[in-house]
């Protein structure tokens, strides 16, 4: 399939296309199609459940779309760990690239293309569609340019891993809410796992690895008197911005978690007294 699509990419780009770019585009296309297949299968399976059929259309749509989201979060986390511990990449954390990393990172590119389409497909059901559009466009641009300009490396893999690891439990929390179990013990467990994964991956691991894979290599390059490319500086800015946003979001996550736990515990005490 990769060879069969070479002519398509060359036609779209108006000339020869670099190997890494061709591999990126073809992998992204395959992953996007796979996301549509997963959503279609999930819809068929869920349609057989009376509880799902009785939900409003908006909830059925959102639940089906979260299937590919959950699968992508798991796959991206695994791929991120594999790339983050690959000696070929960690020895050159910014410029280090290989075909395996291109395919792994392109899985996120393909999923984001699917999710962007789904966003516009069900625009009327989105409560904050504009914010999602900005997020998706920024992510697509960062991942595509990072891969095609060969400045993704272990640093990009680390960002992808840390950001998506929390997405696993976030997707589960949203699914549980959508099926009407927002006050259940299962929701409490998944909410707690989401909170813990946020602290472990976004607060601890992200900052530790950003220091190891970005700050130290960049500092070494500058001390040696070597100029860094615009792409690398762009990566530094993006990674720093993510780090800042993680700090801001962490306060929001902590407040939301404490508020939710208090409400659930208060509800449990009220139910016990009434019994």
mmCIF file of C-alpha atoms in Angstrom:
data_model
loop_
_atom_site.group_PDB
_atom_site.id
_atom_site.type_symbol
_atom_site.label_atom_id
_atom_site.label_comp_id
_atom_site.label_asym_id
_atom_site.label_seq_id
_atom_site.Cartn_x
_atom_site.Cartn_y
_atom_site.Cartn_z
ATOM 1 C CA UNK A 1 0.000 0.000 0.000
ATOM 2 C CA UNK A 2 2.877 2.358 0.796
ATOM 3 C CA UNK A 3 4.305 1.976 -2.724
ATOM 4 C CA UNK A 4 0.864 2.251 -4.329
ATOM 5 C CA UNK A 5 0.271 5.667 -2.748
ATOM 6 C CA UNK A 6 3.643 7.135 -3.698
ATOM 7 C CA UNK A 7 2.224 8.426 -6.976
ATOM 8 C CA UNK A 8 -0.696 10.052 -5.167
ATOM 9 C CA UNK A 9 1.562 12.020 -2.818
ATOM 10 C CA UNK A 10 3.863 13.071 -5.650
ATOM 11 C CA UNK A 11 0.856 14.323 -7.613
ATOM 12 C CA UNK A 12 -0.477 16.288 -4.618
ATOM 13 C CA UNK A 13 2.934 17.757 -3.798
ATOM 14 C CA UNK A 14 3.758 18.471 -7.444
ATOM 15 C CA UNK A 15 7.000 16.497 -7.460
ATOM 16 C CA UNK A 16 9.147 13.968 -5.579
ATOM 17 C CA UNK A 17 8.300 13.511 -1.911
ATOM 18 C CA UNK A 18 10.840 12.590 0.775
ATOM 19 C CA UNK A 19 10.661 9.062 2.176
ATOM 20 C CA UNK A 20 9.774 10.226 5.693
ATOM 21 C CA UNK A 21 6.954 12.425 4.439
ATOM 22 C CA UNK A 22 5.507 9.615 2.286
ATOM 23 C CA UNK A 23 5.679 7.210 5.206
ATOM 24 C CA UNK A 24 4.015 9.781 7.467
ATOM 25 C CA UNK A 25 1.147 10.517 5.080
ATOM 26 C CA UNK A 26 0.417 6.886 4.269
ATOM 27 C CA UNK A 27 0.542 5.808 7.933
ATOM 28 C CA UNK A 28 -1.734 8.693 8.917
ATOM 29 C CA UNK A 29 -4.233 7.764 6.193
ATOM 30 C CA UNK A 30 -4.314 4.123 7.337
ATOM 31 C CA UNK A 31 -4.810 5.114 10.985
ATOM 32 C CA UNK A 32 -7.578 7.563 10.067
ATOM 33 C CA UNK A 33 -9.442 4.847 8.146
ATOM 34 C CA UNK A 34 -8.922 2.436 11.055
ATOM 35 C CA UNK A 35 -10.541 4.969 13.418
ATOM 36 C CA UNK A 36 -13.630 5.102 11.173
ATOM 37 C CA UNK A 37 -13.761 1.281 11.158
ATOM 38 C CA UNK A 38 -13.528 1.138 14.963
ATOM 39 C CA UNK A 39 -16.340 3.685 15.296
ATOM 40 C CA UNK A 40 -18.511 1.757 12.834
ATOM 41 C CA UNK A 41 -17.993 -1.546 14.652
ATOM 42 C CA UNK A 42 -18.696 0.085 18.009
ATOM 43 C CA UNK A 43 -21.938 1.561 16.704
ATOM 44 C CA UNK A 44 -23.116 -1.844 15.455
ATOM 45 C CA UNK A 45 -22.272 -3.534 18.756
ATOM 46 C CA UNK A 46 -23.850 -0.832 20.909
ATOM 47 C CA UNK A 47 -26.997 -0.703 18.751
ATOM 48 C CA UNK A 48 -27.843 -4.179 20.062
ATOM 49 C CA UNK A 49 -27.959 -2.901 23.654
ATOM 50 C CA UNK A 50 -31.382 -1.577 24.746
ATOM 51 C CA UNK A 51 -29.789 0.880 27.193
ATOM 52 C CA UNK A 52 -27.743 2.476 24.399
ATOM 53 C CA UNK A 53 -30.670 2.619 21.981
ATOM 54 C CA UNK A 54 -32.686 4.528 24.576
ATOM 55 C CA UNK A 55 -30.129 7.314 24.928
ATOM 56 C CA UNK A 56 -30.532 10.665 23.150
ATOM 57 C CA UNK A 57 -28.853 10.927 19.746
ATOM 58 C CA UNK A 58 -26.214 13.333 21.071
ATOM 59 C CA UNK A 59 -25.088 10.850 23.739
ATOM 60 C CA UNK A 60 -25.001 7.920 21.304
ATOM 61 C CA UNK A 61 -22.825 9.937 18.933
ATOM 62 C CA UNK A 62 -20.393 11.034 21.620
ATOM 63 C CA UNK A 63 -20.052 7.533 23.086
ATOM 64 C CA UNK A 64 -19.313 6.002 19.658
ATOM 65 C CA UNK A 65 -16.713 8.691 18.915
ATOM 66 C CA UNK A 66 -14.961 8.064 22.231
ATOM 67 C CA UNK A 67 -14.192 4.480 21.160
ATOM 68 C CA UNK A 68 -11.430 5.521 18.731
ATOM 69 C CA UNK A 69 -10.332 8.143 21.278
ATOM 70 C CA UNK A 70 -9.760 5.474 23.931
ATOM 71 C CA UNK A 71 -7.955 3.161 21.495
ATOM 72 C CA UNK A 72 -5.731 6.010 20.306
ATOM 73 C CA UNK A 73 -4.840 7.038 23.863
ATOM 74 C CA UNK A 74 -3.721 3.474 24.684
ATOM 75 C CA UNK A 75 -1.783 3.028 21.429
ATOM 76 C CA UNK A 76 -0.118 6.465 21.652
ATOM 77 C CA UNK A 77 0.956 5.808 25.254
ATOM 78 C CA UNK A 78 2.514 2.451 24.351
ATOM 79 C CA UNK A 79 4.190 3.876 21.236
ATOM 80 C CA UNK A 80 5.449 6.850 23.242
ATOM 81 C CA UNK A 81 7.079 4.623 25.860
ATOM 82 C CA UNK A 82 8.686 2.477 23.155
ATOM 83 C CA UNK A 83 10.151 5.501 21.365
ATOM 84 C CA UNK A 84 11.136 7.278 24.585
ATOM 85 C CA UNK A 85 13.282 4.292 25.591
ATOM 86 C CA UNK A 86 14.721 3.576 22.112
ATOM 87 C CA UNK A 87 18.544 4.056 22.341
ATOM 88 C CA UNK A 88 18.660 5.170 18.696
ATOM 89 C CA UNK A 89 16.370 8.079 19.580
ATOM 90 C CA UNK A 90 17.470 8.958 23.108
ATOM 91 C CA UNK A 91 21.091 9.280 21.957
ATOM 92 C CA UNK A 92 19.906 12.222 19.832
ATOM 93 C CA UNK A 93 16.649 13.277 21.520
ATOM 94 C CA UNK A 94 15.803 16.196 19.220
ATOM 95 C CA UNK A 95 17.014 15.195 15.759
ATOM 96 C CA UNK A 96 16.946 11.404 16.193
ATOM 97 C CA UNK A 97 14.417 9.828 13.816
ATOM 98 C CA UNK A 98 13.726 6.417 12.332
ATOM 99 C CA UNK A 99 10.902 4.827 10.368
ATOM 100 C CA UNK A 100 9.389 3.219 13.459
ATOM 101 C CA UNK A 101 9.020 6.599 15.140
ATOM 102 C CA UNK A 102 7.486 8.116 11.987
ATOM 103 C CA UNK A 103 4.817 5.390 11.863
ATOM 104 C CA UNK A 104 4.109 5.643 15.597
ATOM 105 C CA UNK A 105 3.756 9.430 15.555
ATOM 106 C CA UNK A 106 1.640 9.273 12.396
ATOM 107 C CA UNK A 107 -0.932 7.219 14.326
ATOM 108 C CA UNK A 108 -1.721 10.396 16.276
ATOM 109 C CA UNK A 109 -1.863 12.366 13.039
ATOM 110 C CA UNK A 110 -4.401 9.915 11.583
ATOM 111 C CA UNK A 111 -6.548 9.922 14.701
ATOM 112 C CA UNK A 112 -6.596 13.730 14.828
ATOM 113 C CA UNK A 113 -7.738 13.834 11.189
ATOM 114 C CA UNK A 114 -10.595 11.479 12.084
ATOM 115 C CA UNK A 115 -11.522 13.498 15.163
ATOM 116 C CA UNK A 116 -11.430 16.773 13.219
ATOM 117 C CA UNK A 117 -13.860 15.299 10.679
ATOM 118 C CA UNK A 118 -16.100 14.023 13.491
ATOM 119 C CA UNK A 119 -15.978 17.464 15.090
ATOM 120 C CA UNK A 120 -17.451 19.124 12.016
ATOM 121 C CA UNK A 121 -19.767 16.177 11.336
ATOM 122 C CA UNK A 122 -21.516 16.737 14.674
ATOM 123 C CA UNK A 123 -20.770 20.429 15.165
ATOM 124 C CA UNK A 124 -24.248 21.176 16.530
ATOM 125 C CA UNK A 125 -23.617 18.784 19.436
ATOM 126 C CA UNK A 126 -20.337 20.383 20.503
ATOM 127 C CA UNK A 127 -20.467 22.735 23.491
ATOM 128 C CA UNK A 128 -17.063 24.344 22.796
ATOM 129 C CA UNK A 129 -16.344 23.485 19.184
ATOM 130 C CA UNK A 130 -14.127 26.510 18.486
ATOM 131 C CA UNK A 131 -11.676 25.533 21.229
ATOM 132 C CA UNK A 132 -11.483 21.987 19.845
ATOM 133 C CA UNK A 133 -10.777 23.319 16.348
ATOM 134 C CA UNK A 134 -7.859 25.410 17.622
ATOM 135 C CA UNK A 135 -6.519 22.435 19.600
ATOM 136 C CA UNK A 136 -6.819 20.034 16.654
ATOM 137 C CA UNK A 137 -5.258 22.389 14.096
ATOM 138 C CA UNK A 138 -2.337 23.145 16.429
ATOM 139 C CA UNK A 139 -1.778 19.448 17.131
ATOM 140 C CA UNK A 140 -1.965 18.446 13.461
ATOM 141 C CA UNK A 141 0.477 21.203 12.508
ATOM 142 C CA UNK A 142 2.958 20.418 15.291
ATOM 143 C CA UNK A 143 2.979 16.657 14.655
ATOM 144 C CA UNK A 144 3.177 16.941 10.853
ATOM 145 C CA UNK A 145 5.965 19.553 10.847
ATOM 146 C CA UNK A 146 7.820 17.721 13.604
ATOM 147 C CA UNK A 147 7.850 14.496 11.583
ATOM 148 C CA UNK A 148 8.507 15.932 8.117
ATOM 149 C CA UNK A 149 11.240 18.304 9.351
ATOM 150 C CA UNK A 150 12.783 15.435 11.319
ATOM 151 C CA UNK A 151 12.831 17.235 14.672
ATOM 152 C CA UNK A 152 10.348 14.987 16.468
ATOM 153 C CA UNK A 153 12.735 12.594 18.151
ATOM 154 C CA UNK A 154 12.439 11.148 21.639
ATOM 155 C CA UNK A 155 11.316 14.571 22.856
ATOM 156 C CA UNK A 156 8.201 14.467 20.675
ATOM 157 C CA UNK A 157 7.574 10.862 21.693
ATOM 158 C CA UNK A 158 7.795 11.892 25.337
ATOM 159 C CA UNK A 159 5.256 14.694 24.845
ATOM 160 C CA UNK A 160 2.879 12.332 23.042
ATOM 161 C CA UNK A 161 3.217 9.636 25.705
ATOM 162 C CA UNK A 162 2.699 11.948 28.694
ATOM 163 C CA UNK A 163 -0.250 13.762 27.150
ATOM 164 C CA UNK A 164 -2.078 10.661 25.936
ATOM 165 C CA UNK A 165 -1.510 8.492 29.020
ATOM 166 C CA UNK A 166 -3.971 10.672 30.918
ATOM 167 C CA UNK A 167 -6.347 10.480 27.946
ATOM 168 C CA UNK A 168 -7.039 6.801 28.664
ATOM 169 C CA UNK A 169 -8.789 7.492 31.959
ATOM 170 C CA UNK A 170 -10.242 10.778 30.735
ATOM 171 C CA UNK A 171 -12.003 8.922 27.916
ATOM 172 C CA UNK A 172 -13.311 6.335 30.402
ATOM 173 C CA UNK A 173 -14.593 9.082 32.712
ATOM 174 C CA UNK A 174 -16.424 10.747 29.825
ATOM 175 C CA UNK A 175 -17.929 7.458 28.630
ATOM 176 C CA UNK A 176 -19.160 6.621 32.152
ATOM 177 C CA UNK A 177 -20.736 10.072 32.408
ATOM 178 C CA UNK A 178 -22.422 9.707 29.022
ATOM 179 C CA UNK A 179 -24.096 6.426 29.993
ATOM 180 C CA UNK A 180 -25.555 7.988 33.152
ATOM 181 C CA UNK A 181 -23.194 6.521 35.773
ATOM 182 C CA UNK A 182 -21.619 9.815 36.816
ATOM 183 C CA UNK A 183 -22.212 9.198 40.545
ATOM 184 C CA UNK A 184 -21.211 5.532 40.609
ATOM 185 C CA UNK A 185 -18.268 3.834 42.340
ATOM 186 C CA UNK A 186 -16.864 3.065 38.890
ATOM 187 C CA UNK A 187 -16.777 6.789 38.151
ATOM 188 C CA UNK A 188 -14.993 7.418 41.447
ATOM 189 C CA UNK A 189 -12.362 4.783 40.622
ATOM 190 C CA UNK A 190 -11.781 6.053 37.076
ATOM 191 C CA UNK A 191 -11.751 9.669 38.282
ATOM 192 C CA UNK A 192 -9.108 8.790 40.872
ATOM 193 C CA UNK A 193 -7.008 6.964 38.253
ATOM 194 C CA UNK A 194 -7.292 9.976 35.953
ATOM 195 C CA UNK A 195 -6.134 12.283 38.752
ATOM 196 C CA UNK A 196 -3.190 10.010 39.654
ATOM 197 C CA UNK A 197 -2.186 9.538 36.003
ATOM 198 C CA UNK A 198 -2.236 13.312 35.552
ATOM 199 C CA UNK A 199 0.151 13.835 38.486
ATOM 200 C CA UNK A 200 2.457 10.993 37.400
ATOM 201 C CA UNK A 201 2.610 11.687 33.662
ATOM 202 C CA UNK A 202 1.905 15.385 33.157
ATOM 203 C CA UNK A 203 3.471 16.781 36.304
ATOM 204 C CA UNK A 204 6.342 14.437 37.204
ATOM 205 C CA UNK A 205 7.349 12.520 34.077
ATOM 206 C CA UNK A 206 6.769 15.375 31.600
ATOM 207 C CA UNK A 207 8.959 17.849 33.492
ATOM 208 C CA UNK A 208 11.640 15.284 34.281
ATOM 209 C CA UNK A 209 11.921 14.146 30.660
ATOM 210 C CA UNK A 210 11.641 17.697 29.288
ATOM 211 C CA UNK A 211 14.702 18.583 31.358
ATOM 212 C CA UNK A 212 16.581 15.470 30.246
ATOM 213 C CA UNK A 213 15.597 15.481 26.561
ATOM 214 C CA UNK A 214 15.236 19.216 25.838
ATOM 215 C CA UNK A 215 16.928 21.525 28.324
ATOM 216 C CA UNK A 216 20.203 19.606 28.721
ATOM 217 C CA UNK A 217 20.761 18.846 24.966
ATOM 218 C CA UNK A 218 19.888 22.406 23.931
ATOM 219 C CA UNK A 219 22.151 23.834 26.626
ATOM 220 C CA UNK A 220 25.007 21.552 25.494
ATOM 221 C CA UNK A 221 24.568 22.696 21.879
ATOM 222 C CA UNK A 222 24.635 26.365 22.892
ATOM 223 C CA UNK A 223 27.677 25.899 25.137
ATOM 224 C CA UNK A 224 29.498 24.241 22.224
ATOM 225 C CA UNK A 225 28.807 27.325 20.123
ATOM 226 C CA UNK A 226 26.572 25.530 17.634
ATOM 227 C CA UNK A 227 23.558 27.298 16.173
ATOM 228 C CA UNK A 228 20.162 25.649 16.544
ATOM 229 C CA UNK A 229 17.686 25.545 13.673
ATOM 230 C CA UNK A 230 14.380 27.400 13.726
ATOM 231 C CA UNK A 231 12.638 24.016 13.971
ATOM 232 C CA UNK A 232 14.428 23.206 17.217
ATOM 233 C CA UNK A 233 13.621 26.597 18.728
ATOM 234 C CA UNK A 234 9.988 26.073 17.693
ATOM 235 C CA UNK A 235 10.052 22.716 19.493
ATOM 236 C CA UNK A 236 11.483 24.376 22.596
ATOM 237 C CA UNK A 237 8.726 26.988 22.551
ATOM 238 C CA UNK A 238 5.973 24.377 22.029
ATOM 239 C CA UNK A 239 7.319 22.110 24.772
ATOM 240 C CA UNK A 240 7.665 25.066 27.167
ATOM 241 C CA UNK A 241 4.108 26.154 26.368
ATOM 242 C CA UNK A 242 2.859 22.625 27.079
ATOM 243 C CA UNK A 243 4.712 22.656 30.368
ATOM 244 C CA UNK A 244 3.112 25.971 31.343
ATOM 245 C CA UNK A 245 -0.355 24.765 30.303
ATOM 246 C CA UNK A 246 0.153 21.586 32.326
ATOM 247 C CA UNK A 247 0.745 23.720 35.413
ATOM 248 C CA UNK A 248 -2.427 25.731 34.764
ATOM 249 C CA UNK A 249 -4.483 22.636 33.949
ATOM 250 C CA UNK A 250 -3.144 20.810 37.014
ATOM 251 C CA UNK A 251 -4.766 23.360 39.338
ATOM 252 C CA UNK A 252 -8.046 22.907 37.452
ATOM 253 C CA UNK A 253 -7.828 19.111 37.616
ATOM 254 C CA UNK A 254 -7.070 19.196 41.346
ATOM 255 C CA UNK A 255 -9.999 21.520 42.061
ATOM 256 C CA UNK A 256 -12.377 19.449 39.918
ATOM 257 C CA UNK A 257 -11.255 16.181 41.543
ATOM 258 C CA UNK A 258 -11.619 17.492 45.106
ATOM 259 C CA UNK A 259 -15.031 18.999 44.286
ATOM 260 C CA UNK A 260 -16.246 15.748 42.703
ATOM 261 C CA UNK A 261 -15.005 13.569 45.569
ATOM 262 C CA UNK A 262 -16.619 15.842 48.172
ATOM 263 C CA UNK A 263 -19.929 15.760 46.323
ATOM 264 C CA UNK A 264 -19.865 11.967 46.004
ATOM 265 C CA UNK A 265 -18.915 11.456 49.649
ATOM 266 C CA UNK A 266 -21.596 13.902 50.777
ATOM 267 C CA UNK A 267 -24.138 12.049 48.648
ATOM 268 C CA UNK A 268 -23.093 8.740 50.190
ATOM 269 C CA UNK A 269 -23.505 10.097 53.751
ATOM 270 C CA UNK A 270 -26.964 11.496 52.894
ATOM 271 C CA UNK A 271 -28.061 8.135 51.483
ATOM 272 C CA UNK A 272 -26.781 6.345 54.584
ATOM 273 C CA UNK A 273 -28.729 8.651 56.920
ATOM 274 C CA UNK A 274 -31.943 8.168 54.949
ATOM 275 C CA UNK A 275 -31.557 4.404 55.272
#
